[in-house]
Amino acid sequence: MWNVRKAAVIGAGVMGSAIAAHLANAGIPCLLLDLEGLAAKGLERLKDTRPSPLYDPSFQVRIKAGDLDRDLAELSECDWVIEAVSEKLDVKHSVWKRIDSVWKPGMIVSSNTSGLSINEIASVCGEECRRHAMVTHFFNPPRYMKLLEIVPCRDTVPEAVSSVARFCRDRLGKGVVIAKDTPNFIANRIGTYSILATLRAMEKHGLTVDEVDAVTGPLLGRPKSATFRTLDLVGLDTFLHVCRNVRESVTDPLEAEAFAAPAIIEELVSRGWLGEKSGCGFYRKNKEEKSKDRIQVLDLSTMDYRPRQRISSPALEAAKMASGISGKAQALLEAADRDRLAGFARDVLEATLCYSAEKLGEIADTVMEIDQAMRWGFNWEEGPFETWDALGVSATAVKLEERGIAVPVPVAAMLAKESETFYVRKAGSLFHYSQGHYKFVEERPEEISLRSLRDRGRTIFAADGARLIDVGDDVACLEFHSPHNAIGPGVLSAIRQASEEVDRNWRGLVLANEGRNFCVGANLMLLLMEAENGEWEEIDLIIREFQQSMKSLRVMPRPVVAAPHRMTLGGGVEACLPADRVLFSAETYFGLVETGVGLIPAGGGCMTAAVMAQERAEAAGIDDVTSPITQLFETIALAKISDSGYHAKRLGYWRAGDAAVIREESRIAEAKTAVLELDRRGYAVPDANRLVKVGGREAATVLKLAVSSMRRSGYITDHDVRIAGKLAVALTGGDLPAGAEVPEDYLLELEREAFLSLCAEPLTQARMRQMLATGKPLRN
């Protein structure tokens, strides 16, 4: 079984350095080679790159910079060599000849090209090297973009392809698709065509940049960057290069014409307006503007920048109100004959769906590979064939014919066989259309899909905002499904119900879900409404229920493992902290952020922080908890959020046994395994009445002195001082002697009282309103 004990990346540019960084993220020693001095500069650049290519800065020690001429022989020590030099065939040939000269049996050699032919690249190598050659196209930035396209050449042995695919999936956490050696492979081929179709439809309907981006973002299941912000991020010169690569490589003159360079983009490139990297493109920041909206948009009729405009129409408003991507698309299509923005949307959708179907079999064998490529590489919520199914394949084909548009051959062939959808679910199993028949989507034992389990009837109970699911081996998973997975009364009730159910009938509990984020915190809107109405008893009841729900997780006589992912904030963190173990997704942004809205954690977060400080003092063999509580105080008071699961450790949130999981799809299965491991060891029932050793008045004084110093320096406001003072009391136990032992409920009472008093503050309510309105904190 192929393994990578050491890897090498040749080319220390932005992409090569970032690939090396992600190999280091996965624990793989990596040699980064370039011309003399360039690799060292590439490594140095990693430190300043934002967002960081590394999960943790310490991982950079796994990368060794070298000189391609001097250190070429070291490649023979590597199991995987990745070429990431410039997209020029002659430059790649020069590098591949050198690799071939030191190639050893078992070594995989791959190119990170975004669209050049691997057959042409590897043509300068010997047969054995070609048998282990392929494209591994990482999408940029490699740490954050899930897609990895693998493209074998004619001579590549299947075992090499499957080995690399398995390794990239399991160790690097990638979403792997196998593409064919065609221009720009899958994602860039479809994505570039879709953007070009958008520009053609824009000209046809006479739309502005604002109008196009208002339609081609979330309303069509695309990212908020929509069309023109995406182009600016990619780089307009880069986009022209991608267009040219397809145009010069395809044999169909009509397809070549479809990839002709848009005149407006050529004009902007000639002016040096390349997008984000040059400071302006279709958008720019007005540095003179001091208001919140500094972004200006290009007016194509004058070629001057102007303020952005709010775009609206009856069709757009109807689409915004519709449920789901298919509902939004249907709303736009229904209005296409009477609303020019909806008509534009129809043209873009139809062109993209038809082109994707026409390329089936040419750029990839299956609809799933194309859909996955677009979801993972371009962040579409649905791939083109998933969209065909959502809109109705037969109904869409009829509408195309009515409008004089030819139905793509693969679609017509499928319908002729009386097959109505590209995807079929039977008895909870998924099948997808491939070359005239349906292919079973094999489920991997190390992956658990909650959606698939729900389809199979494995729901134990469903409540308002959460459900409990049987994930096998007598383990249950509590899945939040409230809006944004926020914690409200329904979720709290489900937590208590799940604790009772698992205690009686199951070996343990996993806390996890498959939402966009694990949990963005408590229901802030509900809390603000109660505060503005002066419903203090109601708020007190809510906080008590929150604390008791979290305590029910902590004291449950069964193991609990939390598996958070992406945004895990405030109450979401407090739901994880009672668990026996936390398995962070590598991309977990974890933090108690209540001070950002003028509050402190009150769902057990402060109490748990005090417990963690005590445990760390005991582990260090000291009696004084001041040092560990100071770190946690700073983390919570400044509302720090980890920028990875690993970073949560440096913020003080990890405990013994916690870990991070790179492969997102394995997260829930890993958590289940951890539950079973804890159960097999003989799970000790938690002490429901444990005592906590606190820092007392001495530690509180230290914390408050630090706050006073920050206020004198102008770093914080008077209201920040008030919040931090209450946080210091809640974390240290307040006016008690150092080392005093108190029951948990004593600390819970302190945090609840502080929370209630802060809720009554007008400045806190202003912060809450600002966060709800803009998503950004208010400093007042």
PDB file of C-alpha atoms in Angstrom, residues 103 106-108 127-134 150-165:
ATOM      1  CA  TRP A 103      13.319   8.456 -10.554  1.00  0.00           C
ATOM      2  CA  GLY A 106       7.449   3.341  -6.530  1.00  0.00           C
ATOM      3  CA  MET A 107       7.898   7.104  -6.851  1.00  0.00           C
ATOM      4  CA  ILE A 108       4.789   9.004  -8.005  1.00  0.00           C
ATOM      5  CA  GLU A 127       8.347   4.522 -19.667  1.00  0.00           C
ATOM      6  CA  GLU A 128       8.579   3.635 -15.976  1.00  0.00           C
ATOM      7  CA  CYS A 129       8.281   7.253 -14.893  1.00  0.00           C
ATOM      8  CA  ARG A 130       5.289   7.724 -17.238  1.00  0.00           C
ATOM      9  CA  ARG A 131       3.604   4.682 -15.687  1.00  0.00           C
ATOM     10  CA  HIS A 132       3.631   6.585 -12.384  1.00  0.00           C
ATOM     11  CA  ALA A 133       2.878  10.044 -13.791  1.00  0.00           C
ATOM     12  CA  MET A 134      -0.321  12.070 -13.478  1.00  0.00           C
ATOM     13  CA  ILE A 150      -6.342  13.631 -10.711  1.00  0.00           C
ATOM     14  CA  VAL A 151      -5.629  13.127 -14.402  1.00  0.00           C
ATOM     15  CA  PRO A 152      -3.712  10.036 -15.509  1.00  0.00           C
ATOM     16  CA  CYS A 153      -1.752   9.913 -18.743  1.00  0.00           C
ATOM     17  CA  ARG A 154      -2.071   7.121 -21.310  1.00  0.00           C
ATOM     18  CA  ASP A 155       0.643   5.040 -19.620  1.00  0.00           C
ATOM     19  CA  THR A 156      -0.337   5.537 -15.969  1.00  0.00           C
ATOM     20  CA  VAL A 157      -1.040   2.251 -14.211  1.00  0.00           C
ATOM     21  CA  PRO A 158      -4.449   2.129 -12.484  1.00  0.00           C
ATOM     22  CA  GLU A 159      -2.855   1.144  -9.164  1.00  0.00           C
ATOM     23  CA  ALA A 160      -0.925   4.413  -9.090  1.00  0.00           C
ATOM     24  CA  VAL A 161      -4.095   6.433  -9.663  1.00  0.00           C
ATOM     25  CA  SER A 162      -6.054   4.620  -6.958  1.00  0.00           C
ATOM     26  CA  SER A 163      -3.142   4.875  -4.497  1.00  0.00           C
ATOM     27  CA  VAL A 164      -2.767   8.634  -4.961  1.00  0.00           C
ATOM     28  CA  ALA A 165      -6.530   9.166  -4.828  1.00  0.00           C
TER      29      ALA A 165
END
